[in-house]
Coordinates of C-alpha atoms in Angstrom, one line a residue:
Chain A
M1 CA -36.7 129.6 9.6
A2 CA -38.7 131.4 12.2
K3 CA -36.9 132.6 15.3
A4 CA -37.6 130.9 18.6
V5 CA -37.6 134.3 20.3
S6 CA -37.6 137.8 18.8
V7 CA -37.4 140.9 20.9
R8 CA -37.3 144.4 19.5
G9 CA -36.9 147.7 21.3
L10 CA -38.1 146.3 24.6
H11 CA -38.5 148.8 27.4
K12 CA -39.8 148.2 30.8
A13 CA -40.0 150.5 33.8
F14 CA -41.2 150.0 37.3
G15 CA -42.4 153.5 38.2
A16 CA -39.5 155.9 37.6
R17 CA -36.9 153.1 37.4
T18 CA -36.0 151.8 34.0
V19 CA -35.3 148.1 34.1
L20 CA -35.0 147.2 30.4
D21 CA -33.8 149.9 28.2
G22 CA -34.1 148.9 24.6
I23 CA -33.4 145.2 24.3
D24 CA -33.0 143.6 20.8
L25 CA -32.6 139.9 20.9
E26 CA -33.2 137.0 18.5
V27 CA -32.8 133.4 19.4
E28 CA -32.6 130.6 16.9
P29 CA -34.5 127.3 17.4
G30 CA -32.3 125.0 19.5
E31 CA -29.9 127.7 20.5
F32 CA -28.6 127.9 24.0
V33 CA -28.3 131.5 25.2
A34 CA -27.1 132.6 28.6
L35 CA -28.1 136.0 30.0
L36 CA -25.4 137.1 32.3
G37 CA -25.4 140.0 34.6
R38 CA -25.4 141.4 38.2
S39 CA -28.5 141.4 40.4
G40 CA -30.9 144.0 39.2
C41 CA -29.6 144.2 35.6
G42 CA -33.0 143.3 34.3
K43 CA -32.2 139.7 33.2
S44 CA -35.0 138.1 35.3
T45 CA -37.5 140.8 34.2
L46 CA -36.7 139.9 30.5
L47 CA -37.4 136.3 31.2
R48 CA -40.6 137.0 33.0
I49 CA -41.8 139.1 29.9
L50 CA -40.9 136.2 27.6
A51 CA -42.8 133.9 29.8
G52 CA -45.9 136.1 29.5
L53 CA -45.9 137.0 33.2
D54 CA -45.5 140.6 32.5
R55 CA -47.3 142.2 29.6
D56 CA -47.1 145.9 30.6
V57 CA -44.1 146.7 28.3
E58 CA -43.1 148.9 25.4
G59 CA -41.7 147.3 22.3
T60 CA -42.3 143.7 21.1
A61 CA -41.4 140.4 22.6
Q62 CA -42.5 137.5 20.5
V63 CA -42.2 133.8 21.3
P64 CA -44.2 132.0 18.6
G65 CA -43.9 128.5 20.0
T66 CA -44.6 126.9 23.3
V67 CA -42.8 128.2 26.4
S68 CA -41.9 126.4 29.5
I69 CA -40.0 127.6 32.6
A70 CA -38.0 126.5 35.6
F71 CA -37.4 129.0 38.4
Q72 CA -34.7 129.4 41.1
Q73 CA -37.1 127.9 43.6
P74 CA -38.6 124.7 42.3
R75 CA -42.2 126.0 42.9
L76 CA -43.7 122.5 43.1
L77 CA -47.2 122.1 44.6
P78 CA -46.4 120.5 47.9
W79 CA -49.8 118.9 48.2
R80 CA -49.5 117.0 44.9
K81 CA -47.3 114.0 44.5
V82 CA -44.2 114.4 42.4
W83 CA -45.6 112.7 39.3
K84 CA -48.8 114.7 39.5
N85 CA -46.8 117.9 39.6
I86 CA -45.3 117.0 36.3
S87 CA -48.5 115.8 34.6
L88 CA -50.9 118.6 35.8
G89 CA -51.8 121.1 33.1
L90 CA -50.7 118.7 30.3
H91 CA -54.3 117.6 29.8
R92 CA -53.3 114.1 28.7
P93 CA -55.1 110.9 29.6
D94 CA -51.8 109.1 29.9
G95 CA -50.4 111.7 32.3
R96 CA -48.8 109.3 34.7
A97 CA -47.0 107.4 32.0
V98 CA -45.7 110.7 30.5
A99 CA -44.6 111.9 34.0
L100 CA -42.8 108.7 34.7
K101 CA -40.9 108.9 31.5
A102 CA -39.9 112.5 32.3
L103 CA -38.8 111.4 35.7
E104 CA -36.7 108.7 34.2
E105 CA -34.8 111.3 32.3
V106 CA -33.9 113.2 35.4
R107 CA -33.3 109.8 37.2
L108 CA -36.0 110.2 39.8
T109 CA -38.4 107.4 38.9
D110 CA -38.2 106.1 42.5
H111 CA -39.7 109.4 43.8
A112 CA -42.7 109.5 41.5
D113 CA -45.1 108.9 44.5
A114 CA -43.2 111.0 47.0
W115 CA -44.4 114.3 48.4
P116 CA -42.3 117.2 47.1
L117 CA -41.4 118.5 50.6
T118 CA -39.5 115.2 51.2
L119 CA -37.2 115.9 48.3
S120 CA -33.7 117.5 48.6
G121 CA -33.2 120.8 46.9
G122 CA -31.4 119.2 44.0
E123 CA -34.1 116.6 43.6
A124 CA -36.9 119.1 43.7
Q125 CA -35.1 121.2 41.0
R126 CA -34.8 118.1 38.8
V127 CA -38.5 117.5 39.1
S128 CA -39.0 121.2 38.2
L129 CA -36.8 120.6 35.1
A130 CA -38.8 117.4 34.2
R131 CA -42.0 119.4 34.6
A132 CA -40.7 122.1 32.2
L133 CA -39.4 119.6 29.6
V134 CA -42.4 117.3 29.6
R135 CA -44.2 120.1 27.8
E136 CA -41.8 119.6 24.8
P137 CA -41.3 123.4 24.7
D138 CA -39.9 125.3 21.8
V139 CA -38.4 127.7 24.3
L140 CA -37.1 126.7 27.7
L141 CA -36.6 129.6 30.1
L142 CA -34.3 128.9 33.1
D143 CA -34.3 131.6 35.8
E144 CA -31.2 130.9 37.8
P145 CA -32.4 127.3 38.4
F146 CA -29.1 126.3 40.0
G147 CA -28.7 129.4 42.2
A148 CA -29.9 127.9 45.4
L149 CA -28.1 124.6 45.1
D150 CA -24.8 123.6 46.7
A151 CA -21.7 123.6 44.4
L152 CA -21.6 119.8 43.9
T153 CA -25.3 119.5 43.1
R154 CA -24.9 122.4 40.7
L155 CA -22.2 120.6 38.8
A156 CA -24.4 117.5 38.4
M157 CA -27.3 119.7 37.3
H158 CA -25.1 121.3 34.6
H159 CA -24.5 118.0 33.0
L160 CA -28.1 117.1 33.3
V161 CA -29.3 120.3 31.6
E162 CA -26.7 119.9 28.8
D163 CA -27.9 116.3 28.3
L164 CA -31.6 117.2 28.2
W165 CA -31.0 120.1 25.9
A166 CA -29.0 117.9 23.5
R167 CA -31.8 115.4 23.5
H168 CA -34.8 117.7 23.2
K169 CA -33.2 120.7 21.5
P170 CA -35.4 123.5 22.7
A171 CA -34.1 127.0 22.5
V172 CA -32.8 127.8 26.0
L173 CA -32.6 131.1 27.7
L174 CA -30.6 130.7 30.9
V175 CA -30.5 133.6 33.3
T176 CA -27.5 133.4 35.6
H177 CA -24.8 135.4 37.4
D178 CA -22.4 132.5 37.2
V179 CA -19.8 133.1 34.5
D180 CA -18.6 129.5 34.5
E181 CA -22.0 128.2 34.2
A182 CA -22.6 130.4 31.2
L183 CA -19.3 129.4 29.6
L184 CA -19.9 125.7 30.1
L185 CA -23.4 125.6 28.7
A186 CA -24.2 128.4 26.3
D187 CA -23.7 128.9 22.6
R188 CA -24.0 132.6 23.1
I189 CA -23.5 134.7 26.2
L190 CA -25.2 138.1 26.5
V191 CA -24.0 140.4 29.2
L192 CA -26.7 142.7 30.5
D193 CA -26.1 145.9 32.5
E194 CA -28.6 148.5 33.5
G195 CA -31.2 147.1 31.2
R196 CA -29.1 146.9 28.0
I197 CA -27.1 144.2 26.3
V198 CA -23.6 145.5 26.6
A199 CA -21.7 142.6 25.2
T200 CA -22.1 139.3 23.2
H201 CA -19.8 136.4 23.3
H202 CA -20.0 133.3 21.1
V203 CA -18.6 130.2 22.7
D204 CA -17.5 127.8 19.9
Q205 CA -15.8 125.2 22.1
P206 CA -17.1 121.6 21.6
R207 CA -19.2 120.0 24.4
P208 CA -18.8 118.8 27.0
R209 CA -16.5 121.7 27.9
R210 CA -13.9 121.8 30.5
R211 CA -13.0 124.9 32.5
A212 CA -9.5 124.9 31.0
S213 CA -10.9 125.3 27.4
V214 CA -12.7 128.5 28.2
V215 CA -10.3 130.3 30.4
E216 CA -9.4 133.0 28.0
Q217 CA -12.9 133.8 27.2
R218 CA -13.7 133.8 30.9
V219 CA -11.3 136.7 31.4
R220 CA -13.0 138.7 28.6
V221 CA -16.5 138.0 29.8
L222 CA -15.5 139.0 33.4
A223 CA -14.0 142.2 32.0
D224 CA -17.4 143.0 30.4
L225 CA -19.0 142.5 33.8
G226 CA -16.5 145.0 35.3
V227 CA -14.3 142.4 37.0
E228 CA -10.6 142.4 36.2
V229 CA -8.8 139.2 36.7
E230 CA -5.5 137.7 35.7
E231 CA -5.9 134.0 35.6
A232 CA -3.1 131.6 34.8
A233 CA -4.4 128.7 32.5
Chain B
M1 CA -37.0 120.2 66.1
T2 CA -33.3 120.9 65.5
L3 CA -32.3 123.0 68.3
S4 CA -28.7 122.2 68.9
I5 CA -25.8 123.6 70.8
A6 CA -22.2 122.6 70.3
G7 CA -21.5 119.4 72.0
V8 CA -25.0 118.3 72.4
A9 CA -25.2 117.0 68.9
A10 CA -22.6 114.3 69.6
R11 CA -24.9 112.5 72.1
P12 CA -27.1 109.6 70.8
K13 CA -30.1 111.3 69.5
S14 CA -32.9 108.9 70.4
A15 CA -32.2 108.1 74.1
P16 CA -33.3 111.2 76.0
P17 CA -36.7 111.9 74.3
V18 CA -37.8 108.2 74.7
Q19 CA -37.0 108.2 78.4
A20 CA -38.7 111.5 78.8
R21 CA -41.9 110.2 77.1
K22 CA -42.0 107.1 79.3
F23 CA -42.2 109.1 82.5
K24 CA -44.0 112.1 81.3
L25 CA -47.5 110.8 81.2
P26 CA -47.8 109.4 84.7
L27 CA -46.1 112.5 86.2
R28 CA -48.5 114.8 84.5
W29 CA -51.4 112.8 86.0
I30 CA -50.3 113.3 89.6
S31 CA -51.8 116.7 90.3
P32 CA -55.2 116.1 88.5
V33 CA -55.7 112.8 90.4
A34 CA -54.6 114.5 93.6
L35 CA -57.2 117.3 93.1
V36 CA -60.0 114.7 92.6
L37 CA -58.9 112.9 95.7
L38 CA -58.8 116.1 97.6
W39 CA -62.3 116.9 96.3
Q40 CA -63.6 113.5 97.5
L41 CA -61.9 114.0 100.9
A42 CA -63.5 117.4 101.3
S43 CA -66.9 115.9 100.5
S44 CA -66.5 112.9 102.7
T45 CA -65.5 114.9 105.7
G46 CA -68.4 117.3 105.2
V47 CA -66.2 120.4 104.4
L48 CA -67.8 120.6 101.0
S49 CA -71.6 120.3 101.2
P50 CA -73.4 118.4 98.5
D51 CA -75.5 121.5 97.9
K52 CA -72.4 123.3 96.7
L53 CA -70.7 120.5 94.9
A54 CA -71.4 116.7 95.0
S55 CA -68.6 114.3 95.6
P56 CA -66.8 112.6 92.7
V57 CA -68.3 109.3 93.8
T58 CA -71.9 110.7 93.8
V59 CA -71.2 112.3 90.4
A60 CA -70.1 108.9 89.0
Q61 CA -73.1 107.1 90.5
S62 CA -75.5 109.8 89.1
A63 CA -73.9 109.4 85.7
G64 CA -74.5 105.7 85.9
E65 CA -78.1 106.2 86.7
L66 CA -78.7 108.9 84.1
I67 CA -77.1 106.6 81.5
A68 CA -79.1 103.6 82.7
D69 CA -82.5 105.3 82.6
G70 CA -81.8 106.8 79.2
Q71 CA -82.1 110.5 80.3
L72 CA -78.5 111.3 79.4
G73 CA -78.6 109.6 76.1
E74 CA -81.8 111.5 75.1
A75 CA -80.4 114.8 76.2
F76 CA -77.1 114.0 74.4
A77 CA -79.0 113.2 71.2
V78 CA -80.9 116.5 71.3
S79 CA -77.9 118.6 72.0
I80 CA -75.7 117.0 69.4
T81 CA -78.4 117.4 66.8
R82 CA -78.5 121.1 67.6
V83 CA -74.8 121.5 67.1
L84 CA -74.8 119.4 63.9
F85 CA -77.5 121.5 62.2
G86 CA -76.2 124.8 63.5
F87 CA -72.8 123.8 62.3
L88 CA -74.0 122.8 58.9
I89 CA -75.9 126.1 58.4
G90 CA -73.0 128.2 59.7
G91 CA -70.5 126.1 57.8
V92 CA -72.3 126.6 54.4
I93 CA -72.6 130.3 55.0
G94 CA -69.0 130.7 56.1
V95 CA -67.6 128.6 53.3
V96 CA -69.7 130.2 50.5
L97 CA -68.9 133.7 51.6
G98 CA -65.2 132.9 52.2
L99 CA -64.9 131.4 48.7
A100 CA -66.8 134.3 47.1
S101 CA -64.6 136.9 48.8
G102 CA -61.4 134.9 48.5
L103 CA -61.7 134.0 44.8
S104 CA -63.2 137.2 43.3
R105 CA -62.2 140.7 43.6
W106 CA -65.7 142.0 43.5
G107 CA -66.7 139.4 46.1
E108 CA -64.0 140.7 48.4
T109 CA -64.9 144.4 47.8
L110 CA -68.5 143.8 48.6
L111 CA -68.5 141.1 51.2
D112 CA -65.4 141.5 53.3
P113 CA -66.1 145.0 54.8
P114 CA -69.5 144.1 56.4
V115 CA -68.2 140.7 57.6
Q116 CA -65.1 142.3 59.2
M117 CA -67.4 144.8 60.9
L118 CA -69.9 142.2 62.2
R119 CA -67.2 139.9 63.5
T120 CA -66.2 142.4 66.1
L121 CA -69.7 141.8 67.6
P122 CA -69.6 139.1 70.3
H123 CA -72.1 136.8 68.7
L124 CA -73.4 135.6 72.1
G125 CA -74.7 139.2 72.6
L126 CA -77.1 138.6 69.7
I127 CA -79.3 136.4 71.9
P128 CA -82.0 139.1 72.6
L129 CA -82.3 139.8 68.9
F130 CA -82.4 136.1 68.0
I131 CA -85.2 135.6 70.6
L132 CA -87.2 138.5 69.1
W133 CA -86.6 137.2 65.6
F134 CA -86.9 133.4 66.1
G135 CA -88.8 133.0 69.3
I136 CA -87.7 130.6 72.0
G137 CA -87.9 127.3 70.2
E138 CA -85.0 125.5 68.4
E139 CA -84.4 128.3 65.9
P140 CA -82.5 130.8 68.1
K141 CA -80.3 127.9 69.4
L142 CA -79.4 126.9 65.8
A143 CA -78.9 130.5 64.8
L144 CA -76.5 131.1 67.7
V145 CA -74.4 128.0 66.8
A146 CA -74.5 129.0 63.1
A147 CA -73.3 132.5 63.9
G148 CA -70.5 131.1 66.0
V149 CA -69.4 128.8 63.2
A150 CA -69.7 131.1 60.2
F151 CA -67.3 133.8 61.3
P152 CA -64.2 131.8 62.1
L153 CA -64.7 129.7 59.0
Y154 CA -65.1 132.7 56.8
L155 CA -62.1 134.6 58.3
N156 CA -59.7 131.7 58.0
L157 CA -60.8 130.5 54.6
H158 CA -60.5 134.0 53.3
A159 CA -57.1 134.5 54.8
G160 CA -55.9 131.1 53.6
I161 CA -56.9 131.9 50.0
R162 CA -55.2 135.3 50.2
Q163 CA -52.0 133.7 51.5
T164 CA -51.5 131.6 48.4
D165 CA -47.9 131.8 47.2
P166 CA -48.0 134.0 44.1
G167 CA -44.9 132.1 42.8
L168 CA -47.0 128.9 42.6
V169 CA -49.8 130.7 40.7
E170 CA -47.3 132.2 38.3
A171 CA -45.6 128.8 37.7
A172 CA -49.1 127.3 37.0
R173 CA -49.9 130.0 34.5
V174 CA -46.7 129.5 32.5
L175 CA -47.2 125.7 32.7
G176 CA -50.6 126.0 31.0
Y177 CA -53.1 125.4 33.9
S178 CA -56.6 126.6 33.1
R179 CA -58.1 129.1 35.6
V180 CA -60.2 126.3 37.1
E181 CA -57.1 124.1 37.5
R182 CA -55.2 127.0 39.2
V183 CA -58.1 127.3 41.7
V184 CA -58.5 123.6 42.3
H185 CA -54.8 122.6 42.4
V186 CA -53.0 125.7 43.6
V187 CA -55.3 128.2 45.5
L188 CA -57.7 125.9 47.4
P189 CA -55.1 123.4 48.6
S190 CA -52.9 126.2 49.9
A191 CA -55.9 127.5 51.9
V192 CA -56.6 124.2 53.5
P193 CA -54.2 124.4 56.6
Q194 CA -55.6 127.8 57.6
T195 CA -59.1 126.6 57.0
L196 CA -58.6 123.7 59.3
V197 CA -57.5 126.2 62.0
G198 CA -60.8 127.9 61.4
L199 CA -62.7 124.7 61.6
R200 CA -61.2 123.9 65.0
I201 CA -62.1 127.4 66.3
A202 CA -65.6 127.0 64.8
L203 CA -66.2 123.8 66.5
G204 CA -65.1 125.2 69.9
T205 CA -67.4 128.2 69.4
A206 CA -70.2 125.8 68.3
W207 CA -70.1 124.0 71.7
L208 CA -69.9 127.3 73.6
S209 CA -72.9 128.7 71.6
L210 CA -74.8 125.6 72.3
I211 CA -74.3 125.8 76.1
V212 CA -75.4 129.4 76.1
G213 CA -78.2 128.8 73.7
E214 CA -79.6 125.9 75.8
Q215 CA -80.1 128.4 78.6
I216 CA -82.9 129.8 76.6
N217 CA -86.1 128.0 77.7
A218 CA -84.8 124.6 76.7
D219 CA -87.2 121.7 77.3
A220 CA -84.7 119.0 76.2
G221 CA -81.0 118.6 75.8
L222 CA -78.0 118.8 78.1
G223 CA -78.7 122.4 79.0
F224 CA -82.2 121.4 80.1
L225 CA -80.8 118.6 82.1
I226 CA -78.5 120.9 83.9
N227 CA -81.0 123.7 84.5
N228 CA -83.5 121.3 85.7
A229 CA -81.0 119.8 88.1
R230 CA -80.2 123.2 89.4
E231 CA -83.8 123.7 90.5
F232 CA -83.6 120.6 92.6
L233 CA -80.1 121.4 94.0
R234 CA -78.7 118.3 92.2
T235 CA -75.1 119.4 91.8
D236 CA -74.1 115.9 90.9
V237 CA -76.3 116.0 87.8
V238 CA -75.0 119.5 86.9
V239 CA -71.4 118.2 87.0
V240 CA -72.4 115.2 84.9
G241 CA -73.8 117.6 82.3
L242 CA -70.6 119.6 82.4
V243 CA -68.4 116.6 82.0
V244 CA -70.4 115.5 79.0
Y245 CA -70.0 119.0 77.4
A246 CA -66.2 118.7 78.0
L247 CA -66.0 115.3 76.5
L248 CA -67.9 116.4 73.4
G249 CA -65.5 119.3 73.0
L250 CA -62.5 117.0 73.3
T251 CA -64.0 114.5 70.9
T252 CA -64.6 117.0 68.1
D253 CA -61.1 118.4 68.6
A254 CA -59.7 115.0 68.3
L255 CA -61.7 114.5 65.1
V256 CA -60.3 117.6 63.6
R257 CA -56.8 116.5 64.5
L258 CA -57.4 113.2 62.7
L259 CA -58.7 115.1 59.7
E260 CA -55.7 117.3 59.7
R261 CA -53.3 114.4 59.8
R262 CA -55.2 112.9 56.9
V263 CA -55.6 116.0 54.7
L264 CA -52.2 117.5 55.5
R265 CA -50.2 114.3 55.1
W266 CA -48.1 116.1 52.4
Q267 CA -46.6 118.3 55.1
K268 CA -43.1 117.5 56.3
R269 CA -43.2 116.4 59.9

């Protein structure tokens, strides 16, 4: 079976600064992968390359299927109604019906005719997710989509993403610096540091996961990030 | 507005602004009304001679007469036609050039430098050239209005397009918008607020250009009415003309505001 994502020997430099230093990565269809690392480790750059937003690279980055993305900021068009934001670019005659169905999945049907600026941060981010998923992508790229949300909204969003992923089964690449988020959601966690993948963790716990079930792994992942903790279970 | 200091937030929010609004309007009218009364008093007592400035009552009477005998309506029609056509010509030029230089790199490279240089010229200073080029008929008046309109529209449309959030364009690319869709749904709408600012400046400049342009040998229009009145020392008619100019300016400004409210209804208020 073809890989959803295959990256080989990927190098990327901005001037003299190397951002990605030989990345090899394969993602299976339907696999949930988290890219974990500190700010500036190159994880967002990798995602931008996979999204086709940056083509000036060495090495290969192949994404054979359709790609969709949700960013840290929702990046909705403020001058188009919520449903239009979802259906634009789909080129389908039944755009509104498709958008309404997508909004139902993120439980925002009531806001279909609202202006994006009237939404809360969490609501806007849910619209952004719906907009990404309505394209039925083979690969869904999530660039710290919960980073700007408050802690409670973030928890709700984790459940929502897990739910949507289980239903649509795209391969997911989630960029985050939140260890707990990665442990709760991902099949595989890749730790990036200075443009390299320095560690890989497979998370085999059944879903939905509780924090308690991943405590030991949490310590090991944190150690790979250079954070030493001793946590009682 | 959410300016708050500790302690103030606890007060009922709605009460103070409502009260303030109730008394604000009449209070703000005190001094203008007083000035008009003072003006009338100065005229009635003979301190202010009618040759320098007619009294408000005389102005009002003259306005009534000018309206009744159709002079004002005719002059008004001529002037507003000048502004309309001048505005259309200048608007098309400003928008076409603004789009060309905002949406294409070559357009910007070739168009922006000369326009940026020319805009430093005060366009009212072009009158002598316009008279030489177009004579003293309607054309120099239209050209003057058009020049006053084209520059602010160009500058603000161009700036508005350049200010488009690159994040939105990126998102549109990944989400599969075509190039035309990116322009129509992302770039142009984000330029609209700035363009409306340009529109308001353009309309203000249009009236100003008209007033100056109508000093050139006009044989009809508000400028003619005013100039003619000057020769007969009719300060009352001059003031009526000025008031009409002011009302026209206010009206177009209100129209733009209305347009803004309609077009920018997506903005949070």
